[in-house]
Short mmCIF file of C-alpha atoms and ligand atoms in Angstrom, two decimals:
data_model
loop_
_atom_site.label_atom_id
_atom_site.label_comp_id
_atom_site.label_asym_id
_atom_site.label_seq_id
_atom_site.Cartn_x
_atom_site.Cartn_y
_atom_site.Cartn_z
CA MET A 209 18.34 10.50 11.60
CA ILE A 210 16.77 7.06 11.79
CA TYR A 211 13.74 7.01 9.54
CA LEU A 212 11.32 4.22 10.38
CA ASP A 213 8.17 5.60 8.78
CA ASN A 214 8.58 4.04 5.37
CA ALA A 215 4.91 3.00 5.17
CA ALA A 216 4.05 6.72 5.15
CA THR A 217 6.58 7.49 2.47
CA THR A 218 10.18 6.68 1.54
CA ASN A 219 13.20 8.80 0.76
CA VAL A 220 13.63 9.37 -2.96
CA PHE A 221 16.72 7.56 -4.25
CA PRO A 222 19.23 10.22 -5.43
CA GLU A 223 19.43 8.55 -8.87
CA VAL A 224 15.64 8.81 -9.13
CA ALA A 225 15.79 12.55 -8.39
CA GLU A 226 18.48 12.88 -11.07
CA VAL A 227 16.39 11.06 -13.68
CA ILE A 228 13.38 13.25 -12.86
CA ALA A 229 15.44 16.43 -13.13
CA SER A 230 16.96 15.36 -16.42
CA VAL A 231 13.56 14.50 -17.97
CA LEU A 232 12.07 17.80 -16.76
CA ARG A 233 15.02 19.68 -18.19
CA ASP A 234 15.73 17.83 -21.42
CA SER A 235 12.66 15.83 -22.43
CA PHE A 236 9.78 18.20 -21.87
CA GLY A 237 7.80 17.26 -24.99
CA ASN A 238 4.20 16.11 -24.75
CA PRO A 239 4.12 12.35 -25.44
CA SER A 240 1.10 12.93 -27.71
CA SER A 241 2.99 15.38 -29.96
CA LEU A 242 4.00 14.05 -33.34
CA TYR A 243 7.43 15.71 -33.68
CA SER A 244 10.70 14.34 -32.32
CA LEU A 245 10.50 15.99 -28.89
CA GLY A 246 7.12 14.36 -28.29
CA ILE A 247 8.27 11.04 -29.65
CA GLU A 248 11.22 11.12 -27.25
CA SER A 249 8.84 11.62 -24.30
CA LYS A 250 6.62 8.82 -25.53
CA LYS A 251 9.65 6.54 -25.71
CA ILE A 252 10.45 7.35 -22.07
CA VAL A 253 6.87 6.51 -21.06
CA ASP A 254 6.91 3.26 -23.08
CA ARG A 255 10.28 2.19 -21.69
CA SER A 256 9.15 2.91 -18.14
CA ARG A 257 5.88 1.05 -18.68
CA ALA A 258 7.77 -2.02 -19.88
CA GLN A 259 10.12 -1.88 -16.89
CA ILE A 260 7.28 -1.58 -14.38
CA ALA A 261 5.30 -4.34 -16.13
CA ARG A 262 8.31 -6.65 -15.81
CA ALA A 263 8.46 -5.95 -12.08
CA MET A 264 4.72 -6.50 -11.67
CA GLY A 265 4.78 -9.68 -13.75
CA CYS A 266 2.34 -8.52 -16.41
CA ASP A 267 2.24 -7.24 -19.95
CA PRO A 268 3.10 -3.56 -20.59
CA SER A 269 -0.35 -3.11 -22.17
CA GLU A 270 -1.84 -3.86 -18.74
CA VAL A 271 -0.01 -0.99 -16.99
CA TYR A 272 -1.84 2.37 -16.70
CA PHE A 273 -0.22 5.43 -15.16
CA THR A 274 -2.22 7.51 -12.66
CA SER A 275 -1.36 10.28 -10.22
CA CYS A 276 -1.17 8.11 -7.08
CA GLY A 277 -2.33 4.96 -5.32
CA THR A 278 -5.49 6.74 -4.21
CA GLU A 279 -6.47 7.51 -7.80
CA SER A 280 -5.71 3.94 -8.88
CA ASN A 281 -7.97 2.58 -6.13
CA ASN A 282 -10.77 5.03 -7.01
CA LEU A 283 -10.66 4.21 -10.71
CA ALA A 284 -10.55 0.45 -10.19
CA ILE A 285 -13.31 0.29 -7.58
CA LEU A 286 -15.76 2.81 -9.04
CA GLY A 287 -15.11 1.64 -12.60
CA ALA A 288 -15.53 -2.07 -11.86
CA ALA A 289 -18.66 -1.73 -9.70
CA ARG A 290 -20.45 0.72 -12.00
CA SER A 291 -19.81 -1.30 -15.13
CA ARG A 292 -21.43 -4.38 -13.53
CA LYS A 293 -24.50 -2.78 -12.00
CA ALA A 294 -26.79 -4.24 -14.66
CA TRP A 295 -26.53 -7.65 -13.03
CA GLY A 296 -25.49 -7.08 -9.41
CA ASN A 297 -25.07 -4.59 -6.60
CA LYS A 298 -22.99 -6.24 -3.88
CA VAL A 299 -19.49 -4.98 -3.08
CA ILE A 300 -17.29 -6.78 -0.55
CA VAL A 301 -14.45 -4.92 1.11
CA SER A 302 -12.14 -5.74 4.00
CA GLY A 303 -12.55 -3.78 7.22
CA ILE A 304 -8.89 -2.74 7.30
CA GLU A 305 -8.54 -1.05 3.92
CA HIS A 306 -6.79 2.28 3.36
CA PRO A 307 -9.23 5.25 3.26
CA SER A 308 -8.77 5.43 -0.52
CA VAL A 309 -10.54 2.07 -0.71
CA GLN A 310 -12.76 2.35 2.34
CA ASN A 311 -14.20 5.75 1.43
CA THR A 312 -14.54 4.86 -2.24
CA ALA A 313 -16.55 1.77 -1.28
CA ALA A 314 -18.62 3.96 1.06
CA SER A 315 -19.38 6.28 -1.85
CA LEU A 316 -20.70 3.28 -3.78
CA ALA A 317 -23.19 2.74 -0.96
CA ASN A 318 -24.55 6.21 -1.78
CA GLU A 319 -25.02 5.05 -5.38
CA GLY A 320 -27.21 2.18 -4.17
CA PHE A 321 -24.64 -0.63 -3.89
CA GLU A 322 -24.80 -2.94 -0.90
CA VAL A 323 -21.36 -2.70 0.71
CA VAL A 324 -20.38 -5.62 2.94
CA VAL A 325 -17.37 -5.08 5.22
CA ILE A 326 -15.32 -8.10 6.33
CA PRO A 327 -13.78 -7.41 9.76
CA PRO A 328 -10.31 -8.72 10.63
CA GLU A 329 -9.83 -11.61 13.02
CA GLU A 330 -8.71 -10.86 16.55
CA ASP A 331 -5.04 -11.16 15.55
CA GLY A 332 -5.43 -8.62 12.73
CA ASN A 333 -5.45 -11.11 9.86
CA LEU A 334 -8.24 -11.33 7.33
CA SER A 335 -9.95 -14.68 6.88
CA ILE A 336 -10.28 -15.82 3.29
CA ASP A 337 -13.43 -17.75 4.25
CA GLY A 338 -14.86 -14.54 5.70
CA PHE A 339 -14.88 -13.12 2.16
CA LEU A 340 -15.93 -16.30 0.40
CA ASN A 341 -18.97 -16.76 2.65
CA GLU A 342 -20.29 -13.44 1.32
CA VAL A 343 -19.63 -13.92 -2.41
CA ASP A 344 -22.83 -14.67 -4.33
CA LYS A 345 -24.25 -14.25 -7.82
CA ARG A 346 -24.97 -10.54 -7.23
CA THR A 347 -21.41 -9.74 -6.13
CA VAL A 348 -19.87 -7.29 -8.59
CA LEU A 349 -16.62 -6.59 -6.77
CA VAL A 350 -14.37 -7.90 -4.01
CA THR A 351 -11.51 -5.65 -2.93
CA CYS A 352 -8.74 -6.56 -0.52
CA MET A 353 -5.27 -5.19 0.21
CA ARG A 354 -2.15 -7.37 0.04
CA VAL A 355 -0.37 -5.74 3.01
CA ASN A 356 -2.14 -3.57 5.56
CA ASN A 357 -0.48 -0.19 5.98
CA GLU A 358 -0.91 -0.05 9.77
CA THR A 359 -0.18 -3.57 11.01
CA GLY A 360 1.48 -5.23 8.03
CA ALA A 361 -1.22 -7.96 7.98
CA LEU A 362 -0.56 -10.03 4.87
CA THR A 363 -3.34 -11.56 2.83
CA ASP A 364 -2.84 -14.02 0.00
CA THR A 365 -4.85 -11.92 -2.42
CA ALA A 366 -3.95 -14.09 -5.44
CA LEU A 367 -5.47 -17.11 -3.69
CA LEU A 368 -8.47 -15.10 -2.50
CA ALA A 369 -9.07 -13.83 -6.04
CA LYS A 370 -8.90 -17.36 -7.44
CA LYS A 371 -11.42 -18.65 -4.91
CA VAL A 372 -13.75 -15.70 -5.49
CA LYS A 373 -13.74 -16.50 -9.21
CA GLU A 374 -14.55 -20.15 -8.46
CA ILE A 375 -17.78 -18.93 -6.85
CA ASN A 376 -18.61 -16.19 -9.37
CA ARG A 377 -16.39 -15.76 -12.38
CA ARG A 378 -18.00 -12.41 -13.23
CA THR A 379 -17.05 -10.84 -9.89
CA ALA A 380 -14.25 -8.30 -10.29
CA PHE A 381 -11.32 -8.61 -7.90
CA HIS A 382 -9.24 -5.57 -6.96
CA CYS A 383 -6.06 -5.64 -4.92
CA ASP A 384 -4.50 -2.61 -3.24
CA ALA A 385 -0.80 -3.48 -3.46
CA VAL A 386 0.53 -0.07 -2.47
CA GLN A 387 2.33 -1.44 0.61
CA SER A 388 3.45 -4.68 -1.01
CA PHE A 389 4.78 -3.73 -4.43
CA MET A 390 8.50 -4.58 -4.64
CA LYS A 391 8.27 -5.99 -1.08
CA HIS A 392 6.09 -9.07 -1.49
CA THR A 393 5.15 -10.78 -4.73
CA THR A 394 1.57 -10.99 -5.96
CA ALA A 395 0.90 -13.36 -8.85
CA LEU A 396 -1.00 -11.70 -11.67
CA ASP A 397 -2.12 -14.95 -13.24
CA GLY A 398 -5.59 -14.00 -14.37
CA SER A 399 -7.63 -13.97 -11.16
CA ILE A 400 -6.72 -10.49 -9.94
CA ASP A 401 -8.40 -8.05 -12.33
CA SER A 402 -6.89 -4.81 -11.09
CA MET A 403 -4.07 -3.83 -8.75
CA SER A 404 -2.87 -0.45 -7.44
CA VAL A 405 0.68 0.60 -6.68
CA SER A 406 2.29 3.92 -5.82
CA GLY A 407 5.69 5.46 -6.53
CA HIS A 408 6.45 7.06 -3.19
CA LYS A 409 6.40 3.83 -1.17
CA ILE A 410 9.32 2.42 -3.18
CA HIS A 411 11.74 5.37 -3.13
CA GLY A 412 10.11 7.05 -6.12
CA PRO A 413 8.37 10.42 -6.15
CA LYS A 414 5.01 11.26 -4.59
CA GLY A 415 2.27 11.90 -7.12
CA ILE A 416 2.72 8.92 -9.43
CA GLY A 417 0.77 5.67 -9.33
CA VAL A 418 0.07 2.68 -11.49
CA LEU A 419 -3.07 0.68 -12.02
CA TYR A 420 -2.71 -2.83 -13.42
CA LEU A 421 -5.77 -3.76 -15.46
CA ARG A 422 -5.93 -7.35 -16.67
CA LYS A 423 -6.19 -7.59 -20.44
CA GLY A 424 -9.86 -7.94 -21.35
CA PHE A 425 -11.10 -6.66 -17.97
CA SER A 426 -13.92 -4.21 -18.45
CA LEU A 427 -14.51 -1.15 -16.31
CA GLU A 428 -16.11 2.26 -16.74
CA LYS A 429 -13.77 5.19 -16.92
CA THR A 430 -14.11 7.85 -14.24
CA GLN A 431 -12.15 10.64 -15.91
CA PHE A 432 -12.84 12.14 -19.34
CA GLY A 433 -10.51 14.05 -21.62
CA GLY A 434 -7.93 13.58 -24.30
CA GLY A 435 -7.90 9.79 -24.18
CA GLN A 436 -4.41 9.14 -22.80
CA GLU A 437 -3.72 5.74 -21.26
CA LYS A 438 -6.09 4.14 -23.81
CA GLY A 439 -8.85 6.42 -22.61
CA MET A 440 -8.77 4.95 -19.10
CA ARG A 441 -6.97 7.88 -17.53
CA SER A 442 -7.07 11.05 -19.59
CA GLY A 443 -4.56 13.75 -18.74
CA THR A 444 -1.09 14.50 -20.07
CA GLU A 445 1.33 11.91 -18.72
CA ASN A 446 3.71 12.93 -15.93
CA VAL A 447 6.72 11.82 -17.95
CA ALA A 448 9.34 12.79 -15.38
CA TYR A 449 7.66 10.98 -12.49
CA ILE A 450 6.88 7.98 -14.68
CA ALA A 451 10.61 7.75 -15.49
CA GLY A 452 11.39 8.29 -11.80
CA MET A 453 9.13 5.48 -10.72
CA ALA A 454 10.67 3.11 -13.28
CA LYS A 455 14.13 4.06 -11.99
CA ALA A 456 13.05 3.33 -8.43
CA VAL A 457 11.78 -0.10 -9.51
CA GLU A 458 15.14 -0.75 -11.19
CA LEU A 459 17.15 0.27 -8.12
CA ILE A 460 15.18 -1.14 -5.22
CA GLY A 461 16.69 -4.61 -5.50
CA PRO A 462 15.36 -8.15 -5.49
CA VAL A 463 12.20 -8.74 -3.46
CA ARG A 464 13.43 -11.89 -1.73
CA LYS A 465 16.82 -10.50 -0.72
CA ASN A 466 15.26 -7.33 0.68
CA LEU A 467 12.63 -9.33 2.50
CA GLU A 468 15.31 -11.43 4.17
CA HIS A 469 17.24 -8.34 5.27
CA VAL A 470 14.16 -6.50 6.50
CA GLY A 471 13.04 -9.65 8.33
CA ILE A 472 16.34 -9.76 10.22
CA CYS A 473 16.02 -6.07 11.18
CA ARG A 474 12.38 -6.47 12.23
CA ASN A 475 13.27 -9.44 14.44
CA ILE A 476 16.14 -7.56 16.09
CA LEU A 477 13.77 -4.69 16.83
CA TRP A 478 11.00 -6.91 18.18
CA ASP A 479 13.36 -9.14 20.19
CA SER A 480 14.86 -6.04 21.86
CA ILE A 481 11.50 -4.78 23.11
CA ARG A 482 9.16 -7.75 23.33
CA ASN A 483 9.92 -8.47 27.00
CA LEU A 484 9.25 -4.94 28.21
CA PRO A 485 6.14 -5.17 30.41
CA GLU A 486 4.54 -2.14 28.70
CA VAL A 487 4.90 -3.46 25.16
CA ARG A 488 2.20 -5.35 23.24
CA LEU A 489 2.37 -6.61 19.66
CA ASN A 490 -0.46 -5.35 17.45
CA SER A 491 0.82 -6.74 14.16
CA PRO A 492 -0.10 -10.35 13.43
CA GLU A 493 2.79 -12.78 14.01
CA SER A 494 2.66 -13.56 10.29
CA ALA A 495 2.71 -9.90 9.21
CA SER A 496 4.99 -8.38 6.62
CA PRO A 497 8.33 -7.66 8.33
CA TYR A 498 8.25 -4.20 6.78
CA ILE A 499 5.72 -3.07 9.42
CA LEU A 500 5.83 -3.59 13.17
CA ASN A 501 2.90 -2.15 15.10
CA ILE A 502 3.11 -2.19 18.89
CA SER A 503 1.47 -0.49 21.84
CA VAL A 504 3.46 0.92 24.74
CA LEU A 505 0.83 0.74 27.45
CA GLY A 506 0.63 3.86 29.60
CA TYR A 507 2.29 6.15 27.05
CA ARG A 508 0.23 8.07 24.54
CA SER A 509 1.33 7.52 20.94
CA GLU A 510 1.99 11.19 20.25
CA THR A 511 4.03 11.67 23.41
CA MET A 512 6.25 8.71 22.65
CA LEU A 513 6.46 9.63 18.97
CA HIS A 514 7.78 13.09 19.82
CA PHE A 515 10.19 11.69 22.40
CA LEU A 516 11.56 9.33 19.77
CA GLU A 517 11.79 12.26 17.36
CA SER A 518 13.89 14.12 19.93
CA GLU A 519 16.19 11.09 19.88
CA GLY A 520 16.38 11.26 16.08
CA VAL A 521 14.04 8.32 15.46
CA PHE A 522 11.02 8.85 13.22
CA VAL A 523 8.03 6.55 13.58
CA SER A 524 4.29 7.04 13.31
CA SER A 525 1.27 6.62 15.50
CA GLY A 526 -0.76 5.01 12.74
CA SER A 527 -1.23 5.70 9.07
CA ALA A 528 0.12 8.97 7.69
CA CYS A 529 -3.36 9.88 6.46
CA SER A 530 -4.96 9.62 9.90
CA LYS A 531 -2.85 12.47 11.38
CA GLY A 532 -3.13 11.35 14.97
CA GLU A 533 -6.68 10.07 14.73
CA LYS A 534 -7.36 6.65 16.16
CA SER A 535 -6.35 3.82 13.88
CA HIS A 536 -9.43 2.29 12.25
CA THR A 537 -7.47 -0.93 11.69
CA LEU A 538 -6.68 -1.34 15.40
CA GLU A 539 -10.26 -0.42 16.27
CA ALA A 540 -11.55 -2.96 13.74
CA MET A 541 -9.40 -5.53 15.60
CA CYS A 542 -11.44 -4.57 18.71
CA LEU A 543 -8.35 -3.60 20.70
CA ASP A 544 -9.20 -1.61 23.81
CA ASP A 545 -8.71 2.15 23.97
CA ASP A 546 -5.49 1.97 26.02
CA ARG A 547 -3.94 -0.17 23.36
CA VAL A 548 -5.16 1.99 20.45
CA ASP A 549 -4.11 5.26 22.15
CA SER A 550 -0.57 3.99 22.75
CA ALA A 551 0.07 2.44 19.34
CA LEU A 552 3.29 3.05 17.41
CA ARG A 553 4.15 1.90 13.91
CA PHE A 554 7.74 1.19 12.94
CA SER A 555 7.98 0.71 9.19
CA LEU A 556 11.22 -0.44 7.61
CA SER A 557 12.77 -0.30 4.18
CA ALA A 558 15.50 -2.21 2.41
CA GLU A 559 17.80 0.65 3.46
CA THR A 560 17.12 0.16 7.18
CA THR A 561 20.17 -1.19 9.00
CA GLU A 562 20.55 -3.43 12.05
CA ASP A 563 22.11 -0.45 13.86
CA ASP A 564 19.05 1.66 13.04
CA VAL A 565 16.66 -0.72 14.72
CA LYS A 566 18.98 -1.28 17.71
CA THR A 567 19.14 2.48 18.25
CA ALA A 568 15.36 2.76 17.87
CA ALA A 569 14.83 0.05 20.49
CA GLU A 570 17.17 1.82 22.92
CA ALA A 571 15.36 5.12 22.32
CA LEU A 572 12.05 3.45 23.09
CA LYS A 573 13.42 2.01 26.34
CA LYS A 574 14.75 5.45 27.27
CA GLY A 575 11.30 6.91 26.54
CA ILE A 576 9.64 4.43 28.87
CA LYS A 577 12.14 5.34 31.63
CA THR A 578 12.01 9.10 31.02
CA LEU A 579 8.41 9.92 30.21
CA GLU A 580 5.65 10.07 32.75
CA ARG A 581 2.92 7.47 32.36
CA LYS A 582 -0.41 8.99 31.41
N1 PLP B 1267 -3.22 2.18 -0.18
C1 PLP B 1267 -2.41 1.95 0.86
C2 PLP B 1267 -2.41 0.61 1.49
C3 PLP B 1267 -1.58 2.96 1.33
O1 PLP B 1267 -0.77 2.73 2.37
C4 PLP B 1267 -1.60 4.23 0.68
C5 PLP B 1267 -0.76 5.33 1.19
O2 PLP B 1267 -0.41 5.40 2.34
C6 PLP B 1267 -2.46 4.41 -0.41
C7 PLP B 1267 -3.25 3.36 -0.82
C8 PLP B 1267 -2.53 5.71 -1.13
O3 PLP B 1267 -1.43 5.91 -1.95
P1 PLP B 1267 -1.04 7.40 -2.41
O4 PLP B 1267 -0.43 8.07 -1.23
O5 PLP B 1267 -0.10 7.20 -3.54
O6 PLP B 1267 -2.31 8.05 -2.82
#
């Protein structure tokens, strides 16, 4: 099997599964309990928090565990906007965000916020000036992803955050780093106020996320209960998955080395198919090498996807959440219907090999020869 759908989810490293099983079996205490079993669980959570903080480049006190990237985005966006509504009501969001950001921002519109959407440029990239032109003294929040999950479009969110703060230092800046964590660095040097990451995109389990909250950053909580995670995210900690996520962070390997390897694989894949007359590149040239989005004109995404599956190659037609619906990112780029309907996303991981992408390219060529054009 050649798995090239790593933006949807990744295989869980075997060592991660072992750590999870051992915590579930042997360290089942509640981290809030005062006796030794509880203290042991708390130690696991604290150790994991420190490990993840090191990888994110922040202080452990700035790391909050949640149940997933979606929850982290909801908490950051709702919490930041609501806590600033006394002095402003404008929220700025990119037009290519994941639904967990897009729909959360849309829900703020129902609460009376003015939500301004910044469309991507023709090539799929976001323009920093596009955001900055909209920031004013009423802007409570700007939210922008580091790497787009469908095209791999990369935005320098640290720079964007810095420039937003130069215009309005009270504006909160949130970054969805679910597709970039452990793949591309993002400097947490004071301008980014909150940042979401998720365990299952980095060979950890599904159902665990982290929200970075800059020390001193104020936001309203959205969940009420026993006060875990300093009251920001009540609910008994998922100790096993927290330990599993920390293990994944430990094992995934250095960002730069992985990026180099993935870049080589991405280029082999693209170079093997770029001259086919049916193939168009949808990812920006400057995109993250972890994601290559193309269209194979004349072949519906689903048809090609299932052909590739029959050849043992797993890719997607867009984001995993959209389940075959048209990609809102490609539509936001104003690509025509033929291009959107024939889109395929290859998403790589540090485990992808050169042979994997060569085989995938051959399977695609075979699909073009074998399948009937629509
Ligand atoms: N943000 C981006 C960019 C994503 O790609 C995803 C998942 O695909 C999420 C957020 C949601 O993360 P989770 O699946 O952990 O809820």
